[in-house]
Coordinates of C-alpha atoms in Angstrom, one line a residue:
M1 CA 31.1 4.5 3.6
Y2 CA 28.0 3.5 1.6
Q3 CA 28.5 2.4 -1.9
K4 CA 26.1 1.7 -4.7
L5 CA 25.3 -2.0 -5.2
E6 CA 23.5 -1.7 -8.5
K7 CA 25.2 -1.1 -11.8
D8 CA 22.7 1.5 -13.0
I9 CA 21.9 4.0 -10.3
S10 CA 20.6 7.4 -11.0
V11 CA 22.4 10.3 -9.4
T12 CA 20.3 12.6 -7.3
S13 CA 21.6 16.1 -7.4
S14 CA 21.7 18.2 -4.3
V15 CA 20.6 21.8 -4.3
K16 CA 22.2 24.5 -2.1
T17 CA 20.0 27.4 -1.3
K18 CA 21.1 30.9 -0.3
K19 CA 20.0 32.4 2.9
D20 CA 18.4 35.4 1.1
N21 CA 15.4 34.2 -0.9
K22 CA 15.2 31.2 1.5
I23 CA 11.4 31.2 1.6
L24 CA 10.9 31.5 -2.1
I25 CA 13.4 28.8 -3.0
L26 CA 12.0 26.5 -0.3
L27 CA 8.6 26.8 -1.8
G28 CA 10.0 26.2 -5.3
L29 CA 11.8 23.1 -4.1
M30 CA 8.7 21.7 -2.5
L31 CA 6.8 22.0 -5.8
L32 CA 9.7 20.5 -7.8
I33 CA 10.5 17.5 -5.6
R34 CA 7.1 16.6 -4.3
P35 CA 6.6 13.8 -7.0
L36 CA 9.9 12.3 -6.0
F37 CA 8.6 11.6 -2.5
G38 CA 6.5 8.9 -4.0
Q39 CA 9.4 6.8 -5.3
I40 CA 10.7 4.4 -2.6
D41 CA 14.3 5.1 -3.7
N42 CA 15.5 6.8 -6.8
R43 CA 18.3 4.2 -7.2
F44 CA 15.8 1.5 -8.1
N45 CA 13.4 0.8 -10.9
V46 CA 9.7 0.8 -10.0
F47 CA 9.6 -3.0 -9.5
S48 CA 13.1 -3.6 -8.1
W49 CA 11.2 -4.3 -4.9
E50 CA 8.0 -6.3 -5.0
Q51 CA 5.7 -6.8 -2.0
Y52 CA 3.1 -9.6 -1.6
A53 CA 0.8 -9.9 1.4
S54 CA -2.5 -11.1 2.5
A55 CA -5.2 -8.9 1.1
G56 CA -7.5 -8.7 4.1
E57 CA -10.7 -7.0 3.0
V58 CA -11.0 -6.0 -0.7
N59 CA -12.5 -2.5 -0.4
S60 CA -12.6 -1.0 -3.9
I61 CA -12.5 -1.8 -7.6
S62 CA -11.6 0.2 -10.7
E63 CA -10.1 -0.3 -14.2
D64 CA -8.1 1.4 -16.9
Y65 CA -7.1 0.4 -20.4
T66 CA -5.0 -2.6 -19.3
Y67 CA -5.8 -3.6 -15.7
F68 CA -8.6 -4.1 -13.2
Y69 CA -7.5 -2.6 -9.9
F70 CA -8.5 -3.9 -6.5
G71 CA -7.8 -1.8 -3.4
T72 CA -7.1 -4.0 -0.4
E73 CA -6.9 -3.6 3.4
S74 CA -3.3 -4.7 3.8
A75 CA -1.8 -5.6 0.4
G76 CA -2.0 -2.3 -1.5
I77 CA -3.5 -2.5 -5.0
L78 CA -3.8 -5.8 -6.8
R79 CA -3.8 -5.7 -10.6
L80 CA -5.4 -8.2 -13.0
N81 CA -4.3 -7.9 -16.6
K82 CA -7.4 -7.8 -18.8
F83 CA -5.8 -9.6 -21.7
S84 CA -3.7 -12.3 -20.1
K85 CA -6.2 -12.8 -17.3
Q86 CA -3.3 -13.1 -14.9
F87 CA -2.4 -11.0 -11.9
A88 CA 0.5 -8.6 -12.5
K89 CA 2.9 -7.2 -9.9
P90 CA 0.9 -5.4 -7.2
I91 CA 1.3 -1.7 -6.3
N92 CA 2.1 -0.9 -2.7
Q93 CA 4.7 0.6 -0.4
A94 CA 7.5 -1.0 -2.5
Q95 CA 6.5 1.2 -5.4
G96 CA 6.3 4.3 -3.2
I97 CA 2.7 4.4 -1.9
K98 CA 2.6 5.6 1.7
S99 CA -0.6 3.7 2.4
N100 CA -0.8 0.0 2.2
S101 CA -4.4 0.0 3.4
I102 CA -6.5 1.2 0.5
E103 CA -10.1 2.5 1.1
H104 CA -10.7 3.5 -2.5
V105 CA -8.9 3.1 -5.9
Y106 CA -10.1 5.1 -8.9
F107 CA -8.9 5.6 -12.5
D108 CA -9.8 9.0 -14.0
E109 CA -10.3 8.3 -17.7
H110 CA -10.2 12.1 -18.4
T111 CA -6.6 12.5 -17.2
G112 CA -5.2 8.9 -17.1
I113 CA -4.3 9.4 -13.5
L114 CA -4.8 6.6 -10.9
W115 CA -6.1 7.9 -7.5
V116 CA -5.9 6.2 -4.2
I117 CA -7.6 6.9 -0.9
G118 CA -5.4 5.4 1.7
D119 CA -5.2 5.4 5.5
N120 CA -2.6 8.1 5.6
F121 CA -2.9 10.1 2.4
I122 CA -4.7 10.7 -0.9
E123 CA -2.2 9.6 -3.5
Y124 CA -2.0 9.7 -7.3
S125 CA 0.3 8.6 -10.1
F126 CA 0.4 9.6 -13.8
S127 CA 2.2 6.4 -14.7
R128 CA -0.2 4.3 -12.5
E129 CA 2.8 2.4 -11.2
G130 CA 5.5 4.6 -9.6
S131 CA 6.3 8.3 -8.9
W132 CA 3.4 8.7 -6.4
T133 CA 2.4 12.1 -5.1
N134 CA 0.6 12.4 -1.8
L135 CA -1.9 14.9 -0.3
N136 CA -2.4 15.2 3.4
Y137 CA -6.0 14.9 4.7
N138 CA -5.4 18.0 6.8
L139 CA -5.7 20.0 3.6
L140 CA -9.4 18.9 3.4
S141 CA -10.0 19.2 7.2
L142 CA -10.3 15.4 7.4
K143 CA -8.6 13.1 9.8
S144 CA -8.3 10.0 7.6
G145 CA -9.4 8.3 4.5
N146 CA -12.2 6.5 6.4
Q147 CA -14.2 9.7 6.2
I148 CA -14.2 9.6 2.4
I149 CA -17.0 7.3 1.3
D150 CA -16.6 7.7 -2.5
I151 CA -14.4 9.2 -5.2
G152 CA -15.3 10.1 -8.7
S153 CA -14.6 12.6 -11.6
S154 CA -16.2 14.7 -14.2
E155 CA -14.6 16.0 -17.4
D156 CA -13.0 18.9 -15.5
Y157 CA -12.7 18.0 -11.8
L158 CA -12.1 15.2 -9.2
W159 CA -14.7 14.8 -6.6
L160 CA -14.6 13.3 -3.1
R161 CA -17.6 12.5 -1.0
S162 CA -17.9 12.3 2.7
N163 CA -21.0 11.8 4.8
S164 CA -22.1 15.5 4.6
R165 CA -19.9 17.2 2.1
F166 CA -18.5 17.0 -1.4
F167 CA -14.9 18.2 -2.2
K168 CA -14.1 19.5 -5.6
L169 CA -10.4 19.1 -6.5
D170 CA -8.3 19.9 -9.5
H171 CA -8.1 16.6 -11.3
V172 CA -4.4 17.0 -12.2
N173 CA -2.7 18.1 -9.0
G174 CA -5.4 17.6 -6.3
I175 CA -5.6 21.2 -5.2
L176 CA -8.8 21.8 -3.3
L177 CA -11.2 24.1 -5.2
G178 CA -14.3 24.1 -3.1
I179 CA -16.5 22.3 -0.6
Y180 CA -20.2 21.8 -1.4
A181 CA -23.3 20.4 0.2
T182 CA -24.2 19.0 -3.3
P183 CA -22.0 19.0 -6.4
D184 CA -22.3 22.0 -8.8
E185 CA -22.2 19.6 -11.8
S186 CA -24.2 16.5 -12.6
S187 CA -22.0 14.5 -14.9
I188 CA -19.9 12.7 -12.3
D189 CA -18.7 9.1 -12.7
W190 CA -18.4 7.6 -9.2
G191 CA -16.8 4.3 -10.3
D192 CA -17.7 1.3 -8.2
I193 CA -20.6 1.0 -5.8
S194 CA -19.2 0.9 -2.3
S195 CA -20.4 -1.1 0.6
R196 CA -22.5 1.7 2.1
E197 CA -24.6 1.8 -1.1
L198 CA -24.8 -1.8 -2.0
R199 CA -28.3 -3.2 -2.1
W200 CA -29.1 -6.8 -3.1
R201 CA -32.1 -5.6 -5.2
M202 CA -29.5 -4.1 -7.6
F203 CA -28.6 -7.6 -8.8
D204 CA -30.3 -10.7 -10.1
F205 CA -28.0 -13.7 -9.9
N206 CA -30.6 -16.3 -10.2
D207 CA -29.5 -17.4 -13.6
Y208 CA -25.8 -17.7 -12.6
F209 CA -23.8 -20.7 -11.7
V210 CA -21.5 -20.2 -8.7
E211 CA -18.3 -22.2 -8.7
D212 CA -16.7 -24.0 -5.7
A213 CA -20.2 -24.6 -4.2
W214 CA -20.4 -21.0 -2.8
L215 CA -23.8 -19.6 -1.9
L216 CA -24.8 -16.0 -2.6
T217 CA -27.3 -14.5 -0.2
S218 CA -28.9 -11.1 0.2
N219 CA -26.4 -10.0 2.8
G220 CA -23.2 -11.7 1.7
V221 CA -21.6 -14.9 0.6
S222 CA -21.1 -18.3 2.3
D223 CA -18.2 -20.4 1.1
N224 CA -18.2 -24.2 0.8
R225 CA -17.3 -24.5 4.5
G226 CA -20.1 -22.2 5.6
N227 CA -17.9 -19.2 6.4
F228 CA -19.8 -16.0 5.8
S229 CA -18.4 -12.8 4.2
K230 CA -19.9 -9.4 3.4
Y231 CA -20.1 -7.7 0.1
L232 CA -17.8 -4.6 0.0
S233 CA -17.8 -3.3 -3.5
Y234 CA -19.4 -3.9 -6.9
Y235 CA -17.9 -2.8 -10.2
K236 CA -19.7 -3.0 -13.6
S237 CA -17.4 -3.1 -16.6
D238 CA -18.2 -2.6 -20.3
N239 CA -16.4 -5.8 -21.4
G240 CA -18.9 -8.3 -19.9
I241 CA -16.8 -9.1 -16.8
N242 CA -18.1 -7.6 -13.6
W243 CA -16.6 -7.8 -10.1
M244 CA -17.8 -8.1 -6.5
S245 CA -15.3 -7.8 -3.6
L246 CA -15.6 -9.5 -0.2
S247 CA -14.6 -8.9 3.4
N248 CA -12.6 -12.3 3.5
G249 CA -10.1 -11.2 0.8
Y250 CA -11.8 -13.0 -2.1
I251 CA -13.0 -11.4 -5.3
L252 CA -16.1 -12.7 -7.2
K253 CA -15.6 -12.6 -11.0
I254 CA -19.0 -12.3 -12.7
D255 CA -18.9 -13.5 -16.3
E256 CA -22.0 -12.0 -18.0
F257 CA -21.5 -14.1 -21.2
N258 CA -21.3 -17.5 -19.5
K259 CA -23.4 -16.6 -16.5
L260 CA -20.7 -17.8 -14.3
I261 CA -19.4 -16.5 -10.9
T262 CA -15.9 -17.5 -9.8
P263 CA -14.3 -16.8 -6.4
I264 CA -10.7 -15.7 -6.8
F265 CA -8.1 -15.3 -4.1
Y266 CA -4.7 -13.8 -4.7
G267 CA -1.8 -13.4 -2.3
L268 CA -0.6 -14.9 0.9
S269 CA -3.1 -16.9 3.1
C270 CA -1.2 -15.8 6.3
A271 CA -1.3 -12.3 7.6
V272 CA 2.4 -12.3 8.6
P273 CA 4.8 -14.8 6.9
T274 CA 7.3 -16.1 9.4
S275 CA 8.8 -19.2 7.7
I276 CA 9.7 -20.4 4.3
V277 CA 11.0 -23.6 2.7
D278 CA 11.5 -24.3 -1.0
D279 CA 11.8 -27.0 -3.6
D280 CA 10.7 -26.0 -7.0
I281 CA 8.3 -23.5 -5.4
L282 CA 8.2 -21.6 -2.1
W283 CA 6.1 -22.9 0.8
I284 CA 5.2 -19.9 3.0
S285 CA 3.6 -20.1 6.4
G286 CA 3.0 -17.8 9.3
I287 CA 0.6 -15.9 11.5
G288 CA -3.1 -16.2 10.4
N289 CA -5.6 -13.5 9.9
K290 CA -9.0 -13.0 11.6
S291 CA -10.8 -15.4 9.2
F292 CA -8.3 -18.3 8.5
N293 CA -4.7 -19.3 8.2
G294 CA -3.0 -21.2 5.5
I295 CA 0.1 -22.4 3.7
T296 CA 0.9 -20.6 0.5
K297 CA 2.6 -22.3 -2.5
F298 CA 4.2 -19.4 -4.5
D299 CA 5.7 -19.9 -7.9
I300 CA 7.8 -16.8 -7.7
D301 CA 9.0 -17.0 -11.3
N302 CA 5.5 -17.0 -12.8
N303 CA 3.9 -15.0 -10.0
N304 CA 1.3 -17.7 -9.2
F305 CA -0.2 -18.5 -5.8
E306 CA -1.9 -21.6 -4.6
N307 CA -3.2 -21.7 -1.0
I308 CA -3.7 -24.6 1.4
L309 CA -6.3 -23.2 3.8
S310 CA -6.9 -24.4 7.3
D311 CA -10.7 -24.6 6.8
N312 CA -10.3 -27.4 4.3
Y313 CA -8.2 -29.9 6.3
L314 CA -8.4 -32.1 9.4
N315 CA -5.5 -31.6 11.9
F316 CA -4.9 -28.1 10.5
N317 CA -6.5 -25.2 12.2
K318 CA -5.8 -21.5 12.0
D319 CA -3.2 -21.5 14.8
N320 CA -0.1 -19.4 14.1
I321 CA 3.0 -21.1 12.5
Y322 CA 6.4 -20.0 13.5
S323 CA 8.9 -22.4 11.8
S324 CA 9.1 -25.1 9.1
I325 CA 11.5 -27.6 7.5
M326 CA 11.2 -29.9 4.5
I327 CA 12.2 -33.5 4.8
D328 CA 11.7 -35.5 1.5
D329 CA 8.0 -35.3 0.8
E330 CA 7.0 -33.9 4.1
I331 CA 6.9 -30.4 5.6
W332 CA 7.1 -30.0 9.4
F333 CA 5.5 -26.9 10.9
G334 CA 6.1 -25.6 14.4
L335 CA 3.1 -24.0 16.1
D336 CA 2.3 -23.1 19.7
S337 CA 3.2 -26.2 21.8
Y338 CA 2.8 -28.7 19.0
V339 CA 4.0 -29.6 15.5
I340 CA 2.0 -30.6 12.4
V341 CA 3.4 -32.6 9.5
Y342 CA 2.1 -32.2 6.0
D343 CA 2.4 -35.1 3.6
I344 CA 2.7 -33.5 0.1
K345 CA 1.9 -36.6 -1.8
K346 CA -1.1 -37.6 0.3
D347 CA -2.2 -34.0 0.8
S348 CA -2.9 -34.6 4.5
F349 CA -1.8 -33.4 8.0
R350 CA -0.7 -35.1 11.1
T351 CA -0.4 -33.6 14.6
I352 CA 2.4 -34.2 17.1
G353 CA 1.8 -32.7 20.5
F354 CA 2.4 -32.9 24.2
E355 CA 2.1 -36.7 24.2
K356 CA 5.3 -36.9 22.1
G357 CA 7.2 -34.5 24.4
V358 CA 6.8 -31.3 22.4
P359 CA 7.6 -28.5 24.8
R360 CA 5.3 -25.7 25.8
G361 CA 5.6 -22.4 23.9
K362 CA 6.1 -21.2 20.4
I363 CA 8.0 -23.9 18.4
I364 CA 10.3 -21.4 16.6
H365 CA 13.2 -23.9 16.1
L366 CA 13.0 -27.0 13.8
E367 CA 16.0 -28.9 12.6
H368 CA 16.7 -32.3 11.0
K369 CA 19.8 -34.4 11.3
N370 CA 20.6 -38.2 11.1
G371 CA 16.9 -39.2 11.0
S372 CA 15.9 -37.0 13.9
V373 CA 13.8 -33.9 14.0
F374 CA 14.6 -31.4 16.8
A375 CA 11.6 -29.2 17.8
G376 CA 12.2 -26.5 20.3
S377 CA 10.8 -23.5 22.1
I378 CA 12.4 -21.3 24.7
N379 CA 11.2 -23.8 27.3
G380 CA 13.0 -26.9 25.9
V381 CA 13.6 -29.3 23.0
V382 CA 12.4 -32.8 21.9
E383 CA 13.9 -35.2 19.5
I384 CA 11.5 -37.1 17.2
N385 CA 12.1 -39.9 14.7
S386 CA 11.4 -38.4 11.3
V387 CA 10.0 -41.6 9.9
S388 CA 8.0 -43.2 12.8
K389 CA 7.2 -39.9 14.4
G390 CA 8.0 -41.5 17.7
R391 CA 9.8 -39.7 20.5
I392 CA 13.5 -40.3 20.9
H393 CA 14.7 -40.0 24.5
G394 CA 18.0 -38.4 23.5
E395 CA 20.5 -36.8 25.9
I396 CA 19.9 -33.3 24.6
E397 CA 16.4 -33.2 25.9
K398 CA 17.5 -34.4 29.3
F399 CA 20.4 -32.0 29.3
V400 CA 18.3 -28.9 28.6
F401 CA 15.6 -29.9 31.1
S402 CA 18.0 -30.9 34.0
K403 CA 20.0 -27.6 33.8
N404 CA 16.9 -25.4 33.1
L405 CA 18.5 -23.9 30.0
S406 CA 16.6 -21.6 27.6
L407 CA 16.8 -22.5 24.0
G408 CA 18.0 -19.8 21.6
D409 CA 18.7 -21.7 18.3
I410 CA 19.3 -25.0 16.6
E411 CA 21.5 -25.5 13.6
K412 CA 23.0 -28.5 11.9
F413 CA 26.6 -28.3 10.7
E414 CA 28.8 -31.0 9.3
E415 CA 28.0 -34.1 11.3
K416 CA 26.7 -32.4 14.5
V417 CA 23.9 -30.2 15.7
F418 CA 24.7 -26.9 17.4
F419 CA 22.4 -25.6 20.2
V420 CA 22.4 -22.1 21.6
L421 CA 21.4 -22.7 25.2
S422 CA 21.3 -19.7 27.6
N423 CA 23.6 -17.7 25.3
S424 CA 26.3 -20.4 25.1
V425 CA 26.9 -22.9 22.3
F426 CA 26.7 -26.7 22.8
V427 CA 27.5 -29.4 20.3
Y428 CA 25.4 -32.5 20.1
N429 CA 26.2 -35.7 18.2
N430 CA 22.9 -37.6 18.1
E431 CA 24.5 -40.7 16.7
N432 CA 26.4 -41.3 19.9
N433 CA 24.4 -39.1 22.2
R434 CA 27.4 -37.0 23.2
I435 CA 27.0 -33.3 24.3
S436 CA 29.9 -30.9 24.8
S437 CA 30.2 -27.1 25.1
L438 CA 32.0 -25.3 22.3
N439 CA 35.6 -25.0 23.3
W440 CA 36.7 -21.7 22.0
E441 CA 40.4 -22.3 22.8
D442 CA 40.4 -25.5 20.7
K443 CA 39.1 -23.5 17.8
K444 CA 41.9 -21.0 18.3
F445 CA 39.6 -18.1 18.9
D446 CA 42.0 -16.7 21.4
N447 CA 44.7 -16.3 18.7
L448 CA 42.5 -13.9 16.8
M449 CA 40.7 -12.1 19.6
T450 CA 41.8 -10.8 23.0
K451 CA 41.1 -12.9 26.0
N452 CA 38.4 -10.5 27.1
Q453 CA 36.7 -10.7 23.7
V454 CA 36.8 -14.5 23.8
D455 CA 35.1 -14.5 27.3
I456 CA 32.4 -12.0 26.2
A457 CA 31.7 -13.8 22.9
S458 CA 31.5 -17.2 24.5
R459 CA 28.8 -16.1 26.9
S460 CA 26.8 -13.9 24.5
V461 CA 25.7 -16.0 21.6
S462 CA 22.2 -15.4 20.2
R463 CA 22.1 -17.3 16.9
T464 CA 24.1 -19.7 14.7
F465 CA 23.8 -20.0 10.9
S466 CA 25.1 -22.8 8.7
R467 CA 25.9 -21.2 5.3
N468 CA 28.2 -22.1 2.4
N469 CA 30.0 -25.0 4.3
N470 CA 30.7 -22.7 7.2
L471 CA 29.1 -21.9 10.6
Y472 CA 28.6 -18.3 11.6
I473 CA 28.1 -17.5 15.3
V474 CA 26.3 -14.3 16.2
T475 CA 27.5 -12.7 19.5
D476 CA 27.1 -9.3 21.2
L477 CA 30.5 -8.3 19.7
G478 CA 29.6 -9.3 16.1
I479 CA 29.5 -12.3 13.8
I480 CA 32.3 -14.9 14.1
D481 CA 33.6 -17.5 11.7
Y482 CA 33.4 -20.9 13.4
K483 CA 36.2 -22.5 11.4
D484 CA 39.0 -20.0 12.0
G485 CA 37.6 -17.9 14.8
S486 CA 37.9 -14.6 13.0
F487 CA 35.5 -11.7 13.2
V488 CA 33.4 -11.7 10.1
V489 CA 31.9 -8.3 10.9
S490 CA 31.6 -6.2 14.0
S491 CA 28.2 -5.6 15.6
A492 CA 28.8 -1.9 15.2
T493 CA 28.6 -2.3 11.4
Y494 CA 24.9 -3.3 11.7
F495 CA 24.2 -0.8 14.5
N496 CA 23.9 -3.6 17.1
Y497 CA 20.5 -4.6 15.7
K498 CA 19.2 -8.1 16.3
I499 CA 20.3 -10.4 13.6
T500 CA 17.4 -12.7 12.3
D501 CA 19.1 -14.3 9.3
L502 CA 22.2 -14.1 7.1
I503 CA 23.2 -15.2 3.6
V504 CA 26.7 -15.2 2.0
V505 CA 26.7 -14.7 -1.7
N506 CA 29.7 -15.4 -4.0
S507 CA 31.9 -15.6 -0.8
S508 CA 32.1 -11.8 -0.9
L509 CA 28.8 -10.4 0.0
L510 CA 27.1 -10.8 3.4
F511 CA 23.3 -10.1 3.6
L512 CA 22.1 -9.5 7.1
S513 CA 18.4 -9.2 8.0
T514 CA 17.6 -7.5 11.2
T515 CA 14.6 -6.2 13.1
R516 CA 15.3 -2.8 11.6
G517 CA 16.2 -3.4 8.0
L518 CA 18.6 -5.1 5.5
F519 CA 22.4 -4.7 5.6
I520 CA 24.8 -5.7 2.8
V521 CA 28.4 -6.0 3.8
D522 CA 31.5 -6.4 1.5
L523 CA 33.4 -9.2 3.2
E524 CA 36.6 -8.6 1.2
E525 CA 36.8 -4.9 2.1
N526 CA 35.1 -5.4 5.5
E527 CA 32.7 -2.5 5.0
L528 CA 29.0 -1.7 4.8
I529 CA 27.8 -1.4 1.2
N530 CA 24.2 -0.6 1.8
Y531 CA 21.6 -0.4 4.5
Y532 CA 17.9 -0.5 3.5
D533 CA 15.4 0.7 6.1
F534 CA 12.2 1.0 4.1
P535 CA 8.9 0.7 6.0
F536 CA 8.3 -2.8 4.4
L537 CA 11.7 -4.1 5.6
R538 CA 11.1 -3.7 9.3
N539 CA 11.0 -7.0 11.3
I540 CA 12.6 -9.3 8.8
Y541 CA 12.1 -13.0 9.9
Q542 CA 13.8 -15.0 7.2
M543 CA 15.6 -14.7 3.8
K544 CA 16.2 -16.9 0.7
Y545 CA 18.7 -16.1 -2.0
M546 CA 17.5 -17.4 -5.4
S547 CA 20.3 -16.3 -7.8
E548 CA 18.3 -13.4 -9.4
Y549 CA 16.6 -12.0 -6.4
L550 CA 16.4 -12.1 -2.7
V551 CA 13.2 -13.2 -0.9
L552 CA 12.5 -11.7 2.5
L553 CA 9.7 -12.5 5.0
T554 CA 8.7 -9.4 6.9
S555 CA 5.9 -8.2 9.1
K556 CA 4.5 -6.5 6.0
G557 CA 4.6 -9.6 3.8
L558 CA 6.9 -11.3 1.4
I559 CA 9.4 -9.0 -0.3
K560 CA 11.1 -9.9 -3.6
F561 CA 14.3 -7.9 -4.2
N562 CA 15.3 -8.0 -7.8
I563 CA 19.0 -7.6 -7.4
N564 CA 21.8 -7.8 -10.0
L565 CA 25.1 -8.9 -8.6

C-alpha cells in the first residue's frame, strides 16, 4: 500500500536467516547493520529533514577542520562554519542522532570521528553528519550521560571521565577496554573546559569590549536587561576565536585579535513553536522557555534567524502564544485570555484583553474577514475591528454565549466565516450578521453518503480547512469536500488520528499532519503514499508548503522537509 514519494530512493535489501546457525548469523547482522540504525530513514539524504529548535543550555563546544560544534540541551548540535562565519544546518534527530539533548560534543582529531554524549546514548559518526552509531550506557555500568563529566582522546584511545572513574574505549568503535581510577597515559586532550571545572581566575577579560551592553562577572553574565546566566563551557581555539557557552542559550564569541566579545543566539526563541505566518520570511511563535519567550523571524532560504524577545518590549511578556494571523503590516497573536498586536513598521506591541471581550482560555483560533478579527477559545469568541481595535457586538458572539457552545475552529471561506461549534458547523456572514447551520442536504451530501453517514458526519466535525479554493471538513468518518459532499479520504487511512492541519499540493497530493505523524495521500488513486512517524514528527501543530519544501511546527521544533514533487 505504501509507495515511494521520492524519485531516488535506495533499496534496502532483506536478509533471510536459516534456523541452523541462527545465533551466529544474528550476531553478524548486528555488527553489519548497527551503523544503519543511526540514519533516520535510508530513503532520504542526510539533510532531507532539517530540525530547528530552541537551544536551551549550550553545554559543550568542540571544533574540526570546518566547523565549530555546540552541544545544546534541546536542539542537538549547532554548527558554525569557520570560513563563512555562518551557521550551517544543525545535527540532531533528523540526521539520526537518538539524543537531542547533548551533554558533550567532541571531535577526535586522531580518527576524524565526532563523538556525542547524549541523554540516551553515546553516539559517533565518521562523516560527522549522518550514519550515527550508538552505544548504550549499560555497557559502561552507567545510567545516563549526566554521569559523564568529560570526554577526551589520546593518540590511541578515547577516554570518558565520571566523578570517580575513567573509561578507556577503542577510539574507532567505542568498545570498552578498561576502567581506571586514573588514566594509564598522560597525553589526553580533554577538549573544552566544562562547567564543573570553570574558574574565573582562568580568564582575564579586563581588556575586552563586550557588545550589546552585556556585563561579565566572576560567576556568570548579565545581559542588557539584567538577566543573569551561568557559564557552562569554555573552548580555546588555535585560530584566535575562543568561545564561552551560557545557560540561557547564548554563545559568547571571544575575538582575541580585536579584543571583542559578542553574544550570539541561534535558533528559535520559543521552546515549542505552535503558530506560523509568512510574508517574505516566516514569523514563528509559541510556548516560551524558562528564561524568556519570543517571536522568531526565520529566513528559511538563507538559514538566518532574527528574534524579537519578550524582555525587550513593553506589552510583550513571556506568556505562551497559541495562534497568529497577519493583517497587512500587523501580526495578531493569541495568548491565554488576551491578544497582542505587533506593528511591524513601528516595532511595537499593543494588548487587547478582557476589556474588549476576549474570552477566557487559550486563544487558539484567530481569523480575519471583512475588516473583523475573530478571536476564540473553547469558552467563546469575540469580534474585533481590525483597524480601530474596538469590540464589535456581532451576532456570533451572542449566539455562542447564549447557547453555551464550545468553539472548535474558525475558518474563512469565500464570503463567509465557518465556525465549528460543539462539533457542528455554522456559517456566519458578518456583513449582514446572519448565522445559519450548515445544511448538509442542500450541499447534496446525502447523494454521496448514506443517510446514516450524513447524520454522523454532521454531528462529529472537529476542524475545517480552507485550501485551494475549497473547504475541507474533518469529521469522525473522514475528510469531506464541502463543495460536492464527497469523501476526500476515510479516517481509517490516517488511522483515526487527530488531524491538526492539511495541505493540498498540485490537486493530487494531500498532506495530513496529525498528533502521531505525517500522512501523504494520493487523491487521484485514493490511497496512502507514505506515513512518517519519526520522533521529531510527533504532535504536529501547523504546516506550510513552500514549493521546494514542507515546513512543520512540532513539539520538537520547526521541521523543514526538503521534498521533490
